[in-house]
Tab-separated table of C-alpha atoms and ligand atoms in Angstrom:
chain	number	residue	atom	x	y	z
A	603	UNK	CA	0.023	-0.004	0.047
A	604	UNK	CA	1.408	3.283	-1.166
A	605	UNK	CA	-1.713	5.666	-1.449
A	606	UNK	CA	-2.017	8.718	0.315
A	607	UNK	CA	-5.032	9.843	2.213
A	608	UNK	CA	-5.867	13.259	3.326
A	609	UNK	CA	-8.311	13.560	6.156
A	610	UNK	CA	-10.042	16.827	6.992
A	611	UNK	CA	-11.424	16.974	10.771
A	612	UNK	CA	-9.003	14.421	12.058
A	613	UNK	CA	-8.456	15.817	15.648
A	614	UNK	CA	-12.048	13.943	16.961
A	615	UNK	CA	-14.568	11.611	16.112
A	616	UNK	CA	-15.116	10.275	12.779
A	617	UNK	CA	-12.147	12.005	11.403
A	618	UNK	CA	-10.049	10.579	13.756
A	619	UNK	CA	-11.031	7.066	13.787
A	620	UNK	CA	-10.700	7.107	10.079
A	621	UNK	CA	-7.190	8.247	10.393
A	622	UNK	CA	-6.699	5.380	12.593
A	623	UNK	CA	-8.344	2.794	10.123
A	624	UNK	CA	-6.417	4.017	7.151
A	625	UNK	CA	-3.127	3.863	8.866
A	626	UNK	CA	-4.011	0.438	9.962
A	627	UNK	CA	-4.754	-0.547	6.600
A	628	UNK	CA	-1.089	0.851	5.820
A	629	UNK	CA	-2.173	4.174	3.801
A	630	UNK	CA	0.141	7.372	4.239
A	631	UNK	CA	-2.080	9.829	6.000
A	632	UNK	CA	-2.229	13.534	6.023
A	633	UNK	CA	-4.176	14.397	9.101
A	634	UNK	CA	-5.545	17.996	9.432
A	635	UNK	CA	-7.866	20.305	11.988
A	636	UNK	CA	-7.292	23.386	13.986
A	637	UNK	CA	-6.195	21.793	16.940
A	638	UNK	CA	-2.435	21.017	16.377
A	639	UNK	CA	-2.032	19.261	19.914
A	640	UNK	CA	-4.244	16.692	19.014
A	641	UNK	CA	-2.789	16.095	15.412
A	642	UNK	CA	0.622	15.832	17.164
A	643	UNK	CA	-0.468	13.282	19.470
A	644	UNK	CA	-2.248	11.428	16.712
A	645	UNK	CA	0.879	11.415	14.523
A	646	UNK	CA	2.754	10.088	17.512
A	647	UNK	CA	0.263	7.271	18.602
A	648	UNK	CA	-0.045	6.074	14.727
A	649	UNK	CA	3.553	6.229	14.164
A	650	UNK	CA	4.343	4.055	17.232
A	651	UNK	CA	1.364	1.687	16.753
A	652	UNK	CA	1.571	0.864	13.058
A	653	UNK	CA	4.775	2.390	12.046
A	654	UNK	CA	2.398	4.741	9.728
A	655	UNK	CA	3.672	7.516	7.744
A	656	UNK	CA	1.848	10.599	9.161
A	657	UNK	CA	1.930	14.410	7.792
A	658	UNK	CA	0.249	16.873	9.990
A	659	UNK	CA	-1.571	20.146	8.735
A	660	UNK	CA	-3.168	22.500	11.065
A	661	UNK	CA	-5.357	25.036	9.290
A	662	UNK	CA	-9.020	26.065	9.538
A	663	UNK	CA	-11.048	25.035	6.290
A	664	UNK	CA	-13.131	28.227	6.445
A	665	UNK	CA	-10.071	29.876	5.468
A	666	UNK	CA	-9.407	29.669	1.653
A	667	UNK	CA	-5.683	31.066	1.572
A	668	UNK	CA	-4.994	28.587	4.496
A	669	UNK	CA	-6.497	25.764	2.696
A	670	UNK	CA	-4.527	26.428	-0.516
A	671	UNK	CA	-1.250	27.222	1.183
A	672	UNK	CA	-1.324	24.018	3.172
A	673	UNK	CA	-1.905	22.045	0.285
A	674	UNK	CA	0.813	23.770	-1.745
A	675	UNK	CA	3.291	22.971	0.941
A	676	UNK	CA	3.261	19.204	1.080
A	677	UNK	CA	6.678	17.301	1.332
A	678	UNK	CA	7.331	15.214	-1.828
A	679	UNK	CA	6.061	11.845	-0.196
A	680	UNK	CA	2.661	13.078	0.410
A	681	UNK	CA	2.208	15.232	-2.684
A	682	UNK	CA	0.238	12.779	-4.561
A	683	UNK	CA	-2.762	12.491	-2.911
A	684	UNK	CA	-5.134	9.424	-3.938
A	685	UNK	CA	-7.933	9.812	-1.514
A	686	UNK	CA	-9.604	12.828	0.136
A	687	UNK	CA	-11.978	12.580	3.022
A	688	UNK	CA	-13.954	15.525	3.440
A	689	UNK	CA	-14.946	15.266	7.067
A	690	UNK	CA	-14.468	18.465	8.797
A	691	UNK	CA	-17.674	19.783	9.759
A	692	UNK	CA	-20.252	20.715	12.737
A	693	UNK	CA	-23.561	21.603	13.980
A	694	UNK	CA	-23.757	24.846	15.844
A	695	UNK	CA	-27.058	25.652	17.932
A	696	UNK	CA	-30.502	23.991	17.531
A	697	UNK	CA	-32.937	26.804	17.454
A	698	UNK	CA	-35.861	27.765	15.511
A	699	UNK	CA	-34.969	29.517	12.349
A	700	UNK	CA	-36.339	32.859	13.462
A	701	UNK	CA	-33.820	32.611	16.670
A	702	UNK	CA	-30.778	31.609	14.677
A	703	UNK	CA	-27.679	33.332	15.277
A	704	UNK	CA	-25.153	34.740	12.788
A	705	UNK	CA	-22.233	33.244	14.493
A	706	UNK	CA	-23.800	29.785	14.382
A	707	UNK	CA	-24.922	29.908	10.781
A	708	UNK	CA	-21.785	31.362	9.201
A	709	UNK	CA	-19.826	28.151	11.103
A	710	UNK	CA	-21.994	25.383	9.344
A	711	UNK	CA	-22.251	27.058	6.296
A	712	UNK	CA	-18.245	28.294	5.983
A	713	UNK	CA	-17.182	25.005	7.208
A	714	UNK	CA	-19.583	21.988	5.887
A	715	UNK	CA	-20.452	23.917	2.546
A	716	UNK	CA	-17.240	26.309	1.516
A	717	UNK	CA	-14.729	24.467	3.464
A	718	UNK	CA	-15.536	21.341	1.836
A	719	UNK	CA	-15.456	23.295	-1.654
A	720	UNK	CA	-12.061	24.870	-1.149
A	721	UNK	CA	-10.577	21.457	-0.329
A	722	UNK	CA	-12.082	19.705	-2.870
A	723	UNK	CA	-11.026	21.973	-5.724
A	724	UNK	CA	-7.435	22.221	-4.841
A	725	UNK	CA	-7.171	18.577	-4.456
A	726	UNK	CA	-9.262	17.515	-7.532
A	727	UNK	CA	-7.130	19.610	-9.355
A	728	UNK	CA	-4.093	17.965	-8.270
A	729	UNK	CA	-5.544	14.627	-9.080
A	730	UNK	CA	-6.726	15.821	-12.481
A	731	UNK	CA	-2.874	16.859	-13.384
A	732	UNK	CA	-1.577	13.733	-12.182
A	733	UNK	CA	-4.212	11.823	-14.166
A	734	UNK	CA	-4.262	8.639	-12.166
A	735	UNK	CA	-8.010	9.047	-11.071
A	736	UNK	CA	-8.654	9.476	-7.314
A	737	UNK	CA	-11.601	8.786	-4.450
A	738	UNK	CA	-13.128	11.478	-2.840
A	739	UNK	CA	-15.357	10.702	0.401
A	740	UNK	CA	-17.925	13.077	1.620
A	741	UNK	CA	-19.361	13.093	5.032
A	742	UNK	CA	-23.118	13.694	4.299
A	743	UNK	CA	-25.776	12.784	6.880
A	744	UNK	CA	-29.265	11.407	7.103
A	745	UNK	CA	-29.947	15.180	7.495
A	746	UNK	CA	-28.904	15.267	3.921
A	747	UNK	CA	-32.066	14.198	2.890
A	748	UNK	CA	-34.502	15.059	5.612
A	749	UNK	CA	-35.150	17.931	7.968
A	750	UNK	CA	-36.288	17.845	11.345
A	751	UNK	CA	-37.471	20.787	13.682
A	752	UNK	CA	-34.599	23.275	14.722
A	753	UNK	CA	-32.268	21.341	12.362
A	754	UNK	CA	-32.831	24.199	9.680
A	755	UNK	CA	-29.520	25.391	8.520
A	756	UNK	CA	-27.230	22.048	9.748
A	757	UNK	CA	-30.163	20.154	7.602
A	758	UNK	CA	-29.104	22.617	4.718
A	759	UNK	CA	-25.561	22.175	4.913
A	760	UNK	CA	-25.814	18.481	4.570
A	761	UNK	CA	-28.511	18.648	1.648
A	762	UNK	CA	-25.763	20.512	-0.111
A	763	UNK	CA	-23.025	18.071	0.569
A	764	UNK	CA	-25.491	15.516	-0.687
A	765	UNK	CA	-25.973	17.891	-3.916
A	766	UNK	CA	-22.109	18.694	-4.107
A	767	UNK	CA	-21.411	14.754	-3.929
A	768	UNK	CA	-23.653	14.111	-6.923
A	769	UNK	CA	-22.200	17.291	-8.861
A	770	UNK	CA	-18.446	16.177	-8.060
A	771	UNK	CA	-19.743	12.469	-9.344
A	772	UNK	CA	-20.726	13.881	-12.549
A	773	UNK	CA	-17.974	16.567	-13.031
A	774	UNK	CA	-14.757	14.598	-12.250
A	775	UNK	CA	-16.086	11.269	-14.129
A	776	UNK	CA	-14.133	12.156	-17.021
A	777	UNK	CA	-11.021	12.104	-14.577
A	778	UNK	CA	-11.836	8.589	-12.985
A	779	UNK	CA	-12.235	10.116	-9.767
A	780	UNK	CA	-14.670	8.252	-7.491
A	781	UNK	CA	-16.771	10.022	-5.103
A	782	UNK	CA	-18.634	8.375	-2.153
A	783	UNK	CA	-21.253	9.981	0.127
A	784	UNK	CA	-21.069	8.709	3.670
A	785	UNK	CA	-24.488	9.369	5.307
A	786	UNK	CA	-24.540	8.538	9.001
A	787	UNK	CA	-27.486	8.877	11.636
A	788	UNK	CA	-26.391	9.580	15.167
A	789	UNK	CA	-22.908	8.941	15.961
A	790	UNK	CA	-21.494	9.562	19.624
A	791	UNK	CA	-18.476	11.678	18.883
A	792	UNK	CA	-18.023	15.526	19.805
A	793	UNK	CA	-20.566	16.635	17.599
A	794	UNK	CA	-23.281	17.237	20.026
A	795	UNK	CA	-20.896	19.029	22.507
A	796	UNK	CA	-20.003	21.232	19.997
A	797	UNK	CA	-23.576	21.719	18.652
A	798	UNK	CA	-24.639	22.630	22.375
A	799	UNK	CA	-21.525	25.078	22.542
A	800	UNK	CA	-19.758	22.775	25.400
A	801	UNK	CA	-22.948	21.831	27.345
A	802	UNK	CA	-21.732	18.247	28.092
A	803	UNK	CA	-24.741	17.211	29.880
A	804	UNK	CA	-27.176	18.363	27.150
A	805	UNK	CA	-24.942	16.394	24.603
A	806	UNK	CA	-24.913	13.345	26.476
A	807	UNK	CA	-28.778	13.253	26.764
A	808	UNK	CA	-29.063	13.105	22.833
A	809	UNK	CA	-27.766	9.340	23.086
A	810	UNK	CA	-29.644	8.301	26.230
A	811	UNK	CA	-31.594	5.172	25.706
A	812	UNK	CA	-30.253	3.958	22.483
A	813	UNK	CA	-26.712	2.810	21.246
A	814	UNK	CA	-25.236	5.140	18.848
A	815	UNK	CA	-22.693	4.726	15.975
A	816	UNK	CA	-19.297	5.281	17.010
A	817	UNK	CA	-16.735	6.957	14.748
A	818	UNK	CA	-15.061	3.612	14.194
A	819	UNK	CA	-18.367	1.930	12.809
A	820	UNK	CA	-18.419	4.942	10.190
A	821	UNK	CA	-14.563	4.636	9.658
A	822	UNK	CA	-15.103	0.971	8.737
A	823	UNK	CA	-17.713	1.950	6.246
A	824	UNK	CA	-15.096	4.300	4.878
A	825	UNK	CA	-12.548	1.709	4.509
A	826	UNK	CA	-14.932	-0.683	2.862
A	827	UNK	CA	-15.759	2.076	0.137
A	828	UNK	CA	-12.326	2.665	-0.394
A	829	UNK	CA	-11.292	-0.766	-0.902
A	830	UNK	CA	-13.376	-1.716	-3.542
A	831	UNK	CA	-11.764	-2.476	-6.976
A	832	UNK	CA	-11.151	0.307	-9.446
A	833	UNK	CA	-14.187	-0.352	-11.582
A	834	UNK	CA	-16.796	0.086	-8.706
A	835	UNK	CA	-17.882	3.391	-7.419
A	836	UNK	CA	-19.907	3.128	-4.090
A	837	UNK	CA	-21.947	6.382	-4.369
A	838	UNK	CA	-23.690	6.429	-0.996
A	839	UNK	CA	-23.791	4.503	2.100
A	840	UNK	CA	-26.586	5.331	4.773
A	841	UNK	CA	-25.775	3.664	8.376
A	842	UNK	CA	-27.665	4.441	11.581
A	843	UNK	CA	-27.883	2.766	14.688
A	844	UNK	CA	-30.206	-0.237	14.819
A	845	UNK	CA	-32.430	1.883	17.021
A	846	UNK	CA	-32.991	4.606	14.412
A	847	UNK	CA	-34.898	4.326	11.435
A	848	UNK	CA	-34.137	7.884	9.893
A	849	UNK	CA	-34.038	11.503	11.334
A	850	UNK	CA	-37.640	10.960	12.576
A	851	UNK	CA	-38.011	7.590	14.172
A	852	UNK	CA	-35.970	6.341	16.917
A	853	UNK	CA	-36.466	3.599	19.474
A	854	UNK	CA	-35.345	5.108	22.613
A	855	UNK	CA	-35.543	2.445	25.947
B	1013	NDP	P1	-16.457	16.154	16.138
B	1013	NDP	O1	-16.864	17.447	16.650
B	1013	NDP	O2	-15.996	14.878	16.984
B	1013	NDP	O3	-15.384	16.226	14.866
B	1013	NDP	C1	-15.507	17.279	13.832
B	1013	NDP	C2	-14.058	17.478	13.415
B	1013	NDP	O4	-14.119	18.592	12.330
B	1013	NDP	C3	-12.985	17.667	14.338
B	1013	NDP	O5	-11.843	17.243	13.923
B	1013	NDP	C4	-12.900	19.406	14.165
B	1013	NDP	O6	-11.327	19.598	14.251
B	1013	NDP	C5	-12.913	19.592	12.829
B	1013	NDP	N1	-13.141	20.722	12.387
B	1013	NDP	C6	-14.647	21.491	12.532
B	1013	NDP	N2	-14.423	22.860	12.046
B	1013	NDP	C7	-13.453	22.826	11.337
B	1013	NDP	C8	-12.739	23.938	10.821
B	1013	NDP	N3	-13.338	25.245	10.837
B	1013	NDP	N4	-11.357	23.782	10.141
B	1013	NDP	C9	-10.716	22.561	10.331
B	1013	NDP	N5	-11.554	21.595	10.956
B	1013	NDP	C10	-12.668	21.654	11.499
B	1013	NDP	O7	-17.810	15.561	15.026
B	1013	NDP	P2	-17.860	14.220	14.055
B	1013	NDP	O8	-16.646	13.333	13.813
B	1013	NDP	O9	-19.335	13.573	14.368
B	1013	NDP	O10	-18.473	14.864	12.665
B	1013	NDP	C11	-17.417	14.938	11.685
B	1013	NDP	C12	-18.513	14.655	10.154
B	1013	NDP	O11	-19.370	13.961	10.209
B	1013	NDP	C13	-18.943	16.326	10.333
B	1013	NDP	O12	-18.943	16.523	8.726
B	1013	NDP	C14	-20.429	16.097	10.406
B	1013	NDP	O13	-21.479	16.765	10.264
B	1013	NDP	C15	-20.733	14.426	10.338
B	1013	NDP	N6	-21.649	13.749	10.684
B	1013	NDP	C16	-21.743	13.506	11.962
B	1013	NDP	C17	-22.627	12.765	12.606
B	1013	NDP	C18	-22.846	12.513	13.993
B	1013	NDP	O14	-24.082	12.198	14.568
B	1013	NDP	N7	-22.002	12.750	14.813
B	1013	NDP	C19	-23.849	11.866	11.753
B	1013	NDP	C20	-23.552	12.608	10.255
B	1013	NDP	C21	-22.754	13.099	9.931
B	1013	NDP	P3	-10.805	20.930	15.004
B	1013	NDP	O15	-11.993	21.656	15.886
B	1013	NDP	O16	-9.614	20.394	15.589
B	1013	NDP	O17	-10.741	22.003	14.165
B	1014	8X3	C1	-25.658	14.445	12.142
B	1014	8X3	C2	-26.976	13.500	12.535
B	1014	8X3	O1	-29.212	13.530	13.342
B	1014	8X3	O2	-27.955	15.262	14.420
B	1014	8X3	O3	-25.686	14.782	11.027
B	1014	8X3	O4	-28.504	15.446	12.225
B	1014	8X3	S1	-28.259	14.503	13.077
């Protein structure tokens, strides 16, 4: 295995679990996020555990200049990116639309939509110039096709990821770049703590009475999609806890 995978949002949750899983599979990985201390700790862990080749890049995906500069300055052994996992994202707030805060709306739109676009453009252009295909994995959500009360802007950003995944699949077809959208339901990560602005008790309440997915569960779906032969593209994977049918129906004990 000599493939290079870049994972955005690898400091926590699904991205961190994906970095572990891909390093375990022998991929060379570029891990990114804003928290440099976590990136350094993960690099040390994966180097020690798997002898993995890991490169860290600390930047904010909302900042176009930072994204482009980070991706320009890659060491030679990490320069040919085969796989991009567009994972960085968040929900911020859970309010009725008339009570929404600009700060929350901007954080979600700028990260989940515009950040994903900046990274995708920069990396897909590198893949195209190289001419050896590639694979882009986008973290969508069950909220990418359903809207729940108070989910308004978060759901809209994941609807955008759903549409953009389809658009990428069409536009990048001629370059043999595969595009997979991973669409989980409830995954217990730092997601709800971030959504509730650090309120851990409220976040824990989200998962009470059911067994949610873990970041590792989602990472395994990503590994499976990436491991298909080159003539197969997995367009979408929707995965939920057994206790969740969709955004509306949950069986809470
Ligand atoms: P976490 O909060 O645990 O992880 C989010 C990651 O995104 C962190 O590594 C964070 O890194 C990174 N990130 C957030 N904002 C930025 C930014 N501006 N620049 C760079 N990195 C950023 O949540 P999850 O692992 O659950 O979420 C990962 C993805 O999965 C998201 O796109 C989310 O929408 C999606 N998802 C989550 C579900 C869930 O129930 N948890 C279900 C369906 C989809 P740092 O703070 O260090 O920058
Ligand atoms: C995250 C899952 O149900 O909070 O995308 O929208 S949910």
